[in-house]
Coordinates of C-alpha atoms in Angstrom, one line a residue:
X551 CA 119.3 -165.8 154.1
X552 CA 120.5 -169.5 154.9
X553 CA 119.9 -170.5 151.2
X554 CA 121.7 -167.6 150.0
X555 CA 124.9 -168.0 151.8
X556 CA 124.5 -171.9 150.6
X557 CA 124.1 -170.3 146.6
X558 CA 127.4 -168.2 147.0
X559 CA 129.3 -171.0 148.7
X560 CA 128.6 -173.1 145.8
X561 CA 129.4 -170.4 143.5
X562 CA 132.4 -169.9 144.7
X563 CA 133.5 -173.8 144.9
X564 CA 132.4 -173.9 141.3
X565 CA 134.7 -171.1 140.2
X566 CA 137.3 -172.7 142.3
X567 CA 137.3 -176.1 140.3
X568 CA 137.0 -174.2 137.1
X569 CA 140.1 -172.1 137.4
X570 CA 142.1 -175.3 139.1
X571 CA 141.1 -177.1 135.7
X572 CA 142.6 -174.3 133.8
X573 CA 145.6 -174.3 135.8
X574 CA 146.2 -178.2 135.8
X575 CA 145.3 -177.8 131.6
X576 CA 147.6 -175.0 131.3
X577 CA 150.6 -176.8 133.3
X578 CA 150.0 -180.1 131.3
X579 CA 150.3 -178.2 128.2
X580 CA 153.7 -176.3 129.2
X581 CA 155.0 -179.6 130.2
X582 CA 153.8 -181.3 126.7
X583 CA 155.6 -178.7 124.9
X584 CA 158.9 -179.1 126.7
X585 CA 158.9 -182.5 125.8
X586 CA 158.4 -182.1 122.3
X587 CA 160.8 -179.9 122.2
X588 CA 163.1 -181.9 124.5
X589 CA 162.3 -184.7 122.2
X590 CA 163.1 -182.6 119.3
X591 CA 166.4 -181.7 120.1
X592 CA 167.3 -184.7 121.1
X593 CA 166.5 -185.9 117.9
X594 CA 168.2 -183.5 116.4
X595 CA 171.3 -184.2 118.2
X596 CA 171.1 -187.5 117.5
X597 CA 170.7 -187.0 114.2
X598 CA 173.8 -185.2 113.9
X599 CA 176.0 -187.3 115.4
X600 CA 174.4 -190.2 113.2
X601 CA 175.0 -188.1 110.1
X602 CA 178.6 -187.4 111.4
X603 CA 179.1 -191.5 111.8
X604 CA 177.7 -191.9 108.5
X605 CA 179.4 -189.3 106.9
X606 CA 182.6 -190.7 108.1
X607 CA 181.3 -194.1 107.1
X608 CA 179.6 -194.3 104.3
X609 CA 181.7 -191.7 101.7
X610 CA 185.0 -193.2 103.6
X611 CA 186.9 -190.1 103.2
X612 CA 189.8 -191.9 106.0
X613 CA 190.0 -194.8 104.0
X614 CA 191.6 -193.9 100.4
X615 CA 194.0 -191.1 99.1
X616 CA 191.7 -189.0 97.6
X617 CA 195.2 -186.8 96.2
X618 CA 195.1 -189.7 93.6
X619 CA 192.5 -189.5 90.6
X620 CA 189.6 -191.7 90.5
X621 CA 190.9 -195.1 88.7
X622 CA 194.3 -194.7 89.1
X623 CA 196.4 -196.2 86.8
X624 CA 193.3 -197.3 84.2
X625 CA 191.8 -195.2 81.4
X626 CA 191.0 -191.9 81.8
X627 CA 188.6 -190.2 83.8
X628 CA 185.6 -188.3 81.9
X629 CA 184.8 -184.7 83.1
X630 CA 181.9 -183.5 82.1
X631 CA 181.5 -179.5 82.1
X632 CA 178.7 -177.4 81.7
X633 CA 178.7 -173.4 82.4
X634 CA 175.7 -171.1 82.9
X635 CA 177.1 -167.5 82.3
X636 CA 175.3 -165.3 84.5
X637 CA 176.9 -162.0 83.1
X638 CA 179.4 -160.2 80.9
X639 CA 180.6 -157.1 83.0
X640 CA 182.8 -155.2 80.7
X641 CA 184.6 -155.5 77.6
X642 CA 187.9 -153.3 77.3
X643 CA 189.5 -152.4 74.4
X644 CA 192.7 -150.8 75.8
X645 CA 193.4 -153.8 77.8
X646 CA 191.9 -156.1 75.0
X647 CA 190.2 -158.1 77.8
X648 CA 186.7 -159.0 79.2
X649 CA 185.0 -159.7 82.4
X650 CA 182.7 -162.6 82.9
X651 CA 180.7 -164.2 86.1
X652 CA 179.8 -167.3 85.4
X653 CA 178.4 -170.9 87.1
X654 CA 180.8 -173.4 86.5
X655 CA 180.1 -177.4 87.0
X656 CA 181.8 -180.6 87.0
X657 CA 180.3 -184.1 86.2
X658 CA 182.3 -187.5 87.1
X659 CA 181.9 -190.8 88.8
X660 CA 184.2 -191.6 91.8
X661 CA 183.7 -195.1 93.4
X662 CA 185.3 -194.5 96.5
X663 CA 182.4 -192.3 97.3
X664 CA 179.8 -194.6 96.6
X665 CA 177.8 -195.4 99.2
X666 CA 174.4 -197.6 100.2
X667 CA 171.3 -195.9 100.3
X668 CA 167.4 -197.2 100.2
X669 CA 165.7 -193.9 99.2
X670 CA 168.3 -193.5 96.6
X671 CA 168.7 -189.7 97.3
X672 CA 172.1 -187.6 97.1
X673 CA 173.9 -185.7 99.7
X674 CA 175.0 -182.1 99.3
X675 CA 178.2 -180.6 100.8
X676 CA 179.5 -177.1 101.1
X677 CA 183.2 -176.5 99.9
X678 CA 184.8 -178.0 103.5
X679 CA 185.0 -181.4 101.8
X680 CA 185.8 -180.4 99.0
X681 CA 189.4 -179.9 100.6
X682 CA 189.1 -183.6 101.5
X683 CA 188.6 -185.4 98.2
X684 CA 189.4 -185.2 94.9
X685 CA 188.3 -182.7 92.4
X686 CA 189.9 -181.6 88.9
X687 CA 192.1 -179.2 88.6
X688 CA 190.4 -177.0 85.7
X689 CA 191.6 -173.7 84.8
X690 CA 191.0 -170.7 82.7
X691 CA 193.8 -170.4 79.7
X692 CA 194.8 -166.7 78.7
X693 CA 192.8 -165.6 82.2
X694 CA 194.5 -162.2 84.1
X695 CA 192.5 -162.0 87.3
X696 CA 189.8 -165.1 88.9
X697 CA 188.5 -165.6 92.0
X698 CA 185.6 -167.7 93.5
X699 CA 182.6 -165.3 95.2
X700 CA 183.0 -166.2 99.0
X701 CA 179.9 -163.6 100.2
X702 CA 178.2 -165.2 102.8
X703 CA 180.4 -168.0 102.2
X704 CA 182.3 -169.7 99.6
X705 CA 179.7 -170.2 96.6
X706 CA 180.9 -173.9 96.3
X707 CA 178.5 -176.8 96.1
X708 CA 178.9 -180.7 96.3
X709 CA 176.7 -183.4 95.8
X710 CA 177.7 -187.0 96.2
X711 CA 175.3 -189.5 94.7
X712 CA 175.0 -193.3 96.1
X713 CA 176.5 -194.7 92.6
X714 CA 179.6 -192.5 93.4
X715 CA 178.6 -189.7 90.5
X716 CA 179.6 -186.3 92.2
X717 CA 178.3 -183.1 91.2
X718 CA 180.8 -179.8 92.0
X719 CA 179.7 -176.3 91.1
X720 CA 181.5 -173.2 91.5
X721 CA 180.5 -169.4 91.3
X722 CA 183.8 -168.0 89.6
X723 CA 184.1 -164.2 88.0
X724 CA 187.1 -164.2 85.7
X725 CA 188.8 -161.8 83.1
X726 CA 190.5 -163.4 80.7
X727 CA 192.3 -162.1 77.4
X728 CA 190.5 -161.6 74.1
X729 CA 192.9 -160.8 70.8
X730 CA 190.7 -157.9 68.8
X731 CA 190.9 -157.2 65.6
X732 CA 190.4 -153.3 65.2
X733 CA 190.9 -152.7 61.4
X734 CA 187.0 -152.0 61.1
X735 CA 186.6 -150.1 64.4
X736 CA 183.5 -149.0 65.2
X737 CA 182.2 -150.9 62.5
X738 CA 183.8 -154.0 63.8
X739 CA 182.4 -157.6 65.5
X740 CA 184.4 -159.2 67.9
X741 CA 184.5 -162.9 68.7
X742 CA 186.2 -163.8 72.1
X743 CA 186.8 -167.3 73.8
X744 CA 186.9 -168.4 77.5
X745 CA 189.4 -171.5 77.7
X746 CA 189.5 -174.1 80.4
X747 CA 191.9 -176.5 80.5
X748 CA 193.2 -179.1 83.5
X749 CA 196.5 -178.1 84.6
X750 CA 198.1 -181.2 85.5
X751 CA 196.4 -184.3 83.8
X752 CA 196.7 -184.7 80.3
X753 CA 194.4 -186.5 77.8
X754 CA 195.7 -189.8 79.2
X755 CA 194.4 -189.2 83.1
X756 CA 192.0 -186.7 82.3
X757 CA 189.1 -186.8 79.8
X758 CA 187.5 -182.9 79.6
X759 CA 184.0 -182.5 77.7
X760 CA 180.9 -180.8 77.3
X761 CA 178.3 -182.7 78.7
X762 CA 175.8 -182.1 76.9
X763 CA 177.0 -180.3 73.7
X764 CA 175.9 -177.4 72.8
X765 CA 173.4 -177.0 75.2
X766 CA 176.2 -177.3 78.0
X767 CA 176.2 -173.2 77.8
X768 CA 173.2 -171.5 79.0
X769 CA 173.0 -167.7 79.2
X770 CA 170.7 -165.3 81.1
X771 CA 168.6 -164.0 78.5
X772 CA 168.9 -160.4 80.6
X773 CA 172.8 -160.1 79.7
X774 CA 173.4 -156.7 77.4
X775 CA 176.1 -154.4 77.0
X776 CA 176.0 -150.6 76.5
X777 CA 178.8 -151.0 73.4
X778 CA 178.0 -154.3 72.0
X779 CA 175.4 -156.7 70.7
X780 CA 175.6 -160.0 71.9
X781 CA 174.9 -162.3 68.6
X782 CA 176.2 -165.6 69.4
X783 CA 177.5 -167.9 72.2
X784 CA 178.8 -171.5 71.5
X785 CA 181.0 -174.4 72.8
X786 CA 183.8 -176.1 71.0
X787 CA 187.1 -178.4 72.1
X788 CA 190.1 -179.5 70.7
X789 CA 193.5 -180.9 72.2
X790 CA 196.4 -178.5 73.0
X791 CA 200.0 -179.4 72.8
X792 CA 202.9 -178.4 75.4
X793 CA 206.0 -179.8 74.1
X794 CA 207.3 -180.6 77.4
X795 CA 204.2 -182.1 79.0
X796 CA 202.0 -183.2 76.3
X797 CA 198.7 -182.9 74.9
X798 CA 195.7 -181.5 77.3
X799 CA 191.8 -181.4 76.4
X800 CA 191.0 -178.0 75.7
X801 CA 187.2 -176.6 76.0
X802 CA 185.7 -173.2 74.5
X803 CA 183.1 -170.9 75.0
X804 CA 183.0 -168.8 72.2
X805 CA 180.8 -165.5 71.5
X806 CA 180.2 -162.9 69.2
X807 CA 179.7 -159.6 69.9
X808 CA 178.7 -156.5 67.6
X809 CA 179.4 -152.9 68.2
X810 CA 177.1 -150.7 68.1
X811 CA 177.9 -147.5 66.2
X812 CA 175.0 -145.0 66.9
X813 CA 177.4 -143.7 70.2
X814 CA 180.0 -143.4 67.6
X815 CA 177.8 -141.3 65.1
X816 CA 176.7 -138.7 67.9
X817 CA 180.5 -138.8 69.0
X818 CA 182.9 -139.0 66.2
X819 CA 181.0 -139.1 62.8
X820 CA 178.8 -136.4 62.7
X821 CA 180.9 -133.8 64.8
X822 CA 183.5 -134.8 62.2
X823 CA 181.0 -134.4 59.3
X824 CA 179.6 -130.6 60.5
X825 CA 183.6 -129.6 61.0
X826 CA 184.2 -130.4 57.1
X827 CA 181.2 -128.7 55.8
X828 CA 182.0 -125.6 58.2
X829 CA 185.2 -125.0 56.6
X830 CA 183.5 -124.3 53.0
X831 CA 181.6 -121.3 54.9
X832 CA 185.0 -119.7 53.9
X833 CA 184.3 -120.5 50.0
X834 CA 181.7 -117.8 50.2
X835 CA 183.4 -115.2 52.6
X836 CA 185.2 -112.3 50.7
X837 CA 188.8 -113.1 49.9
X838 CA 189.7 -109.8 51.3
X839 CA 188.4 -110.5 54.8
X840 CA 191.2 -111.9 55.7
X841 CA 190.8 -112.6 59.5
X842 CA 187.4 -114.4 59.1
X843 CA 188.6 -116.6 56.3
X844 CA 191.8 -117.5 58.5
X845 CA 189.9 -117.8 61.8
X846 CA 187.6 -120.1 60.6
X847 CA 189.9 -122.2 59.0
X848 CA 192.2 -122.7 62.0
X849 CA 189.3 -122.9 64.2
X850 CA 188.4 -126.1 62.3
X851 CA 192.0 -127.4 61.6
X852 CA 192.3 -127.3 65.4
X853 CA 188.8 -129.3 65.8
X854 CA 189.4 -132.0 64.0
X855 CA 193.0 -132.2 65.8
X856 CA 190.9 -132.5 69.1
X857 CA 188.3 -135.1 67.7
X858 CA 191.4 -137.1 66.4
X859 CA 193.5 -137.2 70.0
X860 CA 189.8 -138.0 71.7
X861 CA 189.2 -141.2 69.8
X862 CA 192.9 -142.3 70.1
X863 CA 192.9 -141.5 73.4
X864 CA 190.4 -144.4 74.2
X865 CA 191.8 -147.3 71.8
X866 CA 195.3 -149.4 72.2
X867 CA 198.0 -147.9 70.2
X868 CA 198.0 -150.5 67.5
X869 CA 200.0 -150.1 64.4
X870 CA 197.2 -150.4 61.6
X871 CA 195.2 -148.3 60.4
X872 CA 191.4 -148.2 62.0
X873 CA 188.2 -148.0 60.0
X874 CA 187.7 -144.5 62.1
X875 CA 191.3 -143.3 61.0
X876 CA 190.5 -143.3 57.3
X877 CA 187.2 -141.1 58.3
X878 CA 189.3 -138.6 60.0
X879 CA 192.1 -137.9 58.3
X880 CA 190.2 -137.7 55.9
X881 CA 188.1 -135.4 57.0
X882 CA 191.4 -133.4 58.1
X883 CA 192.7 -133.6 54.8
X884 CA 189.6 -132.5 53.8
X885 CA 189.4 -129.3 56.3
X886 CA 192.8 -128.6 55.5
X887 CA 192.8 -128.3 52.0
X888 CA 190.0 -125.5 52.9
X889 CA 193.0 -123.2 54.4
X890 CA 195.5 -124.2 51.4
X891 CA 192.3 -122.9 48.9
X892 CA 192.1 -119.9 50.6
X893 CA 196.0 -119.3 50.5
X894 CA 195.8 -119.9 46.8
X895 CA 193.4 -117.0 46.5
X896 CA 195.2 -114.7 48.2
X897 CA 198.3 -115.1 46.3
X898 CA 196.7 -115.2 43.0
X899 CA 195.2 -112.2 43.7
X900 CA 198.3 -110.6 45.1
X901 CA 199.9 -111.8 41.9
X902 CA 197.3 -110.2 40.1
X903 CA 197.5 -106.9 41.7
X904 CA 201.3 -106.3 41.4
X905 CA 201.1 -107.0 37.6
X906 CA 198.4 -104.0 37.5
X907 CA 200.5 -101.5 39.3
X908 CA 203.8 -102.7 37.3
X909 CA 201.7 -102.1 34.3
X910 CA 200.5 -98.7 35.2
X911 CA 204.4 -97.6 35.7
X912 CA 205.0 -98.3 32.2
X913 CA 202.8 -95.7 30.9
X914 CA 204.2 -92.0 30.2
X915 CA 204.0 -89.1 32.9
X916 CA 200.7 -87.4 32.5
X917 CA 201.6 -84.5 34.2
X918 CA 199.4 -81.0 33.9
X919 CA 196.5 -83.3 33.1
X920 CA 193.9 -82.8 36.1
X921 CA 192.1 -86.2 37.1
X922 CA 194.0 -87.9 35.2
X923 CA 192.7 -92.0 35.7
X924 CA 194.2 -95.8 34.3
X925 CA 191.5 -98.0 33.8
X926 CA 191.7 -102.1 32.5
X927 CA 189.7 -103.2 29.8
X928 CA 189.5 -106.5 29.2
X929 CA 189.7 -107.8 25.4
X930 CA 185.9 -107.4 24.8
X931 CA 186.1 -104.1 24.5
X932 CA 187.6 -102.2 21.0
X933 CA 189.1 -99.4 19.9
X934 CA 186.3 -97.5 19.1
X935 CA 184.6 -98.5 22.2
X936 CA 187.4 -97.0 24.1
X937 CA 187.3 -93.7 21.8
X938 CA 183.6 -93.2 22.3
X939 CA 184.1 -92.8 25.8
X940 CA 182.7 -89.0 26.2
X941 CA 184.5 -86.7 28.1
X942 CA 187.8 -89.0 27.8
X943 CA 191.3 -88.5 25.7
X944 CA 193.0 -92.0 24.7
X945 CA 197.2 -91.4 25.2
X946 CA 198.1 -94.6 24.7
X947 CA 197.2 -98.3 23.5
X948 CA 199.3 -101.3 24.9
X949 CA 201.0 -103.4 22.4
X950 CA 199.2 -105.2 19.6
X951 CA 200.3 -108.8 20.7
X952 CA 198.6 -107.6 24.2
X953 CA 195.3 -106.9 23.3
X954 CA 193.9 -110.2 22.9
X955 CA 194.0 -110.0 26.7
X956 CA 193.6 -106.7 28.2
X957 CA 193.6 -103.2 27.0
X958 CA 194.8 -100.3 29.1
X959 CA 193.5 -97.2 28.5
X960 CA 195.0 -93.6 30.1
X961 CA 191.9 -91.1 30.2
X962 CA 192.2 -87.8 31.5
X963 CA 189.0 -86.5 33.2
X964 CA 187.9 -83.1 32.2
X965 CA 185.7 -81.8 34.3
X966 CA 182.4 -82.8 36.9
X967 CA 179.7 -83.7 34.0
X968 CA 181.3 -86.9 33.4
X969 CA 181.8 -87.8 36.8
X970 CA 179.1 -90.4 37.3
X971 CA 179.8 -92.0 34.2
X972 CA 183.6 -92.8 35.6
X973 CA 182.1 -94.0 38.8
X974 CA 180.1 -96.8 36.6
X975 CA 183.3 -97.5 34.7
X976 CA 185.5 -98.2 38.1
X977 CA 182.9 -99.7 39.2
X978 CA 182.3 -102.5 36.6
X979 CA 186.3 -103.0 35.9
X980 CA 186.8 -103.2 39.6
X981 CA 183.6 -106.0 39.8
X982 CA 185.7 -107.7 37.1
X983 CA 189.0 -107.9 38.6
X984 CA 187.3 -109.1 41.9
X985 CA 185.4 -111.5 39.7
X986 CA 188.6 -113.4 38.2
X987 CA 190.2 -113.4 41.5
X988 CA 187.5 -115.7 43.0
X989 CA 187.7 -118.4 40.3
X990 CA 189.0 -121.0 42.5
X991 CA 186.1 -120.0 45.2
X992 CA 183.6 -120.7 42.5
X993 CA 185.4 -124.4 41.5
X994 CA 185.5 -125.4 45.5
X995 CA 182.0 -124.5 46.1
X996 CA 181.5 -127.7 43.7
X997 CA 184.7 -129.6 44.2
X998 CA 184.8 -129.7 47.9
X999 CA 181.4 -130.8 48.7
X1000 CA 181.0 -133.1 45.7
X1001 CA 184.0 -134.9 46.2
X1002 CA 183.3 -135.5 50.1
X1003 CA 180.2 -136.7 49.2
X1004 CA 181.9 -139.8 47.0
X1005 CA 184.2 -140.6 49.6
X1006 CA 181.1 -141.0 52.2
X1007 CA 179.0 -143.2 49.6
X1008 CA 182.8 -145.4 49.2
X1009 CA 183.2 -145.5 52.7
X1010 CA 179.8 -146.6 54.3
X1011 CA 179.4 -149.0 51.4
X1012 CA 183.0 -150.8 51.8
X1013 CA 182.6 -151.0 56.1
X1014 CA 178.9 -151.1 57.0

């Protein structure tokens, strides 16, 4: 029993020293990590308020009027600009302008920021000193609306170099005029320009280039429109003149853009097309069914009316004549030269028909004869053939000078065994009157379609 107690006891001590070596490692450790940390942000504070000193010192914003340009007084500054177009938003055609977000950096050498440096490495800035120094004053020509993105914070970046070279880039979305040409609308390419210019220096304090050519302008390869196809982007510069302040550098970005016309076809074209050929339907409708033929050519006439007003309705109110214009009015024409046709018919025939019934008042009263019938013969038929007509009495011929054209016979009909044989006669004159009445059907169900044809083949060839 005496050794046992002893074992415990010196269990029990061990554990002791075990968990107060724990305790002291775990405290040591606490207090390491406050120091560091300590140590840390002291060092960080001190390296703030050494980078504040330095700032102050080394750029030496205090110590020169940075409102005057760099070299005041000597030759002009060079600018270098490149842009990186990160996307064209829209293009409008009503307001003939276009929307584009874009990065936008300068490139010059400012002494007065120089400053010594062993590493040789830049500083970057956000757009608080930019308000401090100087910066040039570029701006977009022809632009309606522009404003610098500001979401978290103003996109604006600065970096000084120890040589004095700054770097200052800019996140700007701007819509800016473009002058379109519509004559060939929507077969039409469109070529717009961006222009930035420096508002208050001139070619003598102010020197504006690309800095590297064309390769100034990079584009996102991921930019696409739902009207257009962009086919070309490129820089150019020239010198613009204001006659009361002088001559400015001027820089470009140009780009082309082509339209794409299947929209148009689904939209315009083909509901146009089917409208035209619907309104020859009515060539092969009876001339005597008066409200289909009438219907159906209002009904289209009113159409094409809509389709017209639609496409206007969506373009500015230019005064020439659009590539689209000649297609529909045309088409209109077209449509309503289908009504006039069927107008001609009706009065020919209406012509025709009076003529008939003035003719049969001319011929003596055949009273007393039952079933007594008039019937038209045109000049194919003789005398003899009108004599061997069984069961029918000739009364009368028509003049000599008009038989070369028609012959008018007045048979009486004696009784019901001929019948059937006058039903085949009224029959095949009245097929014949109906027959010359739809001569100018037979001609538009040629004309119409053949001469629409040709002007298609014209058109597509002369504006595709």
């Amino acid at each position: 029993m005496p050794h046992l107690a002893k074992l415990l006891l010196l269990i029990f001590c061990l554990v002791l020293l075990v968990e107060s070596r724990k305790h002291r490692r775990r405290r040591w450790t606490s207090q390491l990590d406050v120091q560091r940390a300590s140590h840390i942000y002291k060092k960080n504070q001190d390296m703030t308020k050494t980078w504040k000193g330095k700032t102050e010192q080394l750029l030496r914003v205090d110590d020169h009027d940075f409102t005057m340009r760099p070299a005041f007084g000597g030759p002009a500054i060079p600018v270098g600009v490149d842009v990186q177009v990160e996307s064209l938003d829209s293009i409008s055609e009503v307001d003939m302008d276009f929307t584009m977000t874009l990065y936008l950096r300068h490139y010059w050498k400012d002494e007065r920021l120089s400053f010594p440096s062993t590493t040789n490495k830049s500083m970057t800035f956000d757009g608080r000193l930019v308000k401090k120094i100087w910066v040039p004053d570029v701006f977009f020509v022809h632009s309606k609306r522009s404003f610098i993105h500001d979401t978290t914070t103003e996109n604006i970046m600065l970096r000084v170099f120890p040589d004095g070279h700054v770097l200052y880039s800019m996140r700007i979305t701007v819509t800016a005029m473009c002058n379109m040409d519509f004559s060939r609308f929507p077969l039409d390419s469109q070529t717009c320009s961006l222009e930035l210019e420096s508002y208050a220096y001139t070619d003598e304090d102010l020197m504006l280039y690309w800095k590297n050519g064309n390769e100034s302008l990079k584009t996102d390869e991921k930019i696409s429109l739902s009207q257009f196809l962009i086919q070309k982007f490129h820089t150019t510069s020239r010198l613009a003149f204001y006659s009361s302040t002088g001559w400015y550098n001027r820089l470009y970005i140009n780009f082309t853009l082509r339209r794409h016309i299947f929209f148009f076809l689904l939209q315009t074209y083909f509901p146009a097309t089917l409208m035209v050929m619907l309104s020859w339907v009515s060539f092969w409708i009876d001339w005597r069914a008066v409200p289909a033929r009438v219907s159906l050519g209002i009904t289209t006439v009113l159409t094409m009316s809509t389709i017209i007003t639609g496409v206007n309705a969506s373009m500015p109110r230019v005064s020439y004549i659009k590539a689209v214009d000649i297609y529909l009015w045309v088409s209109f024409v077209f449509v309503f030269l289908s009504v006039l046709e069927y107008a001609a018919v009706n009065y020919l025939a209406t012509v025709q028909e009076r003529k008939e019934m003035k003719l049969r008042d001319k011929l003596p009263c055949t009273c007393g004869i039952p079933h007594s019938k008039t019937v038209m013969l045109d000049g194919n038929y003789s005398e003899s053939d009108a004599n061997s007509l069984a069961g029918y009495t000739r009364n009368q011929m028509v003049p000599e000078e008009e038989k070369q054209e028609k012959m008018v016979v007045h048979v009486a009909v004696s009784n019901e065994p001929h019948s059937s044989r006058k039903r085949g006669l009224k029959g095949h004159v009245g097929s014949r009157i109906i027959q010359s009445s739809h001569v100018i059907d037979k001609y538009s169900r040629l004309i119409f379609p053949g001469t629409y044809i040709f002007f298609n083949l014209i058109y597509w060839s002369v504006f595709s």
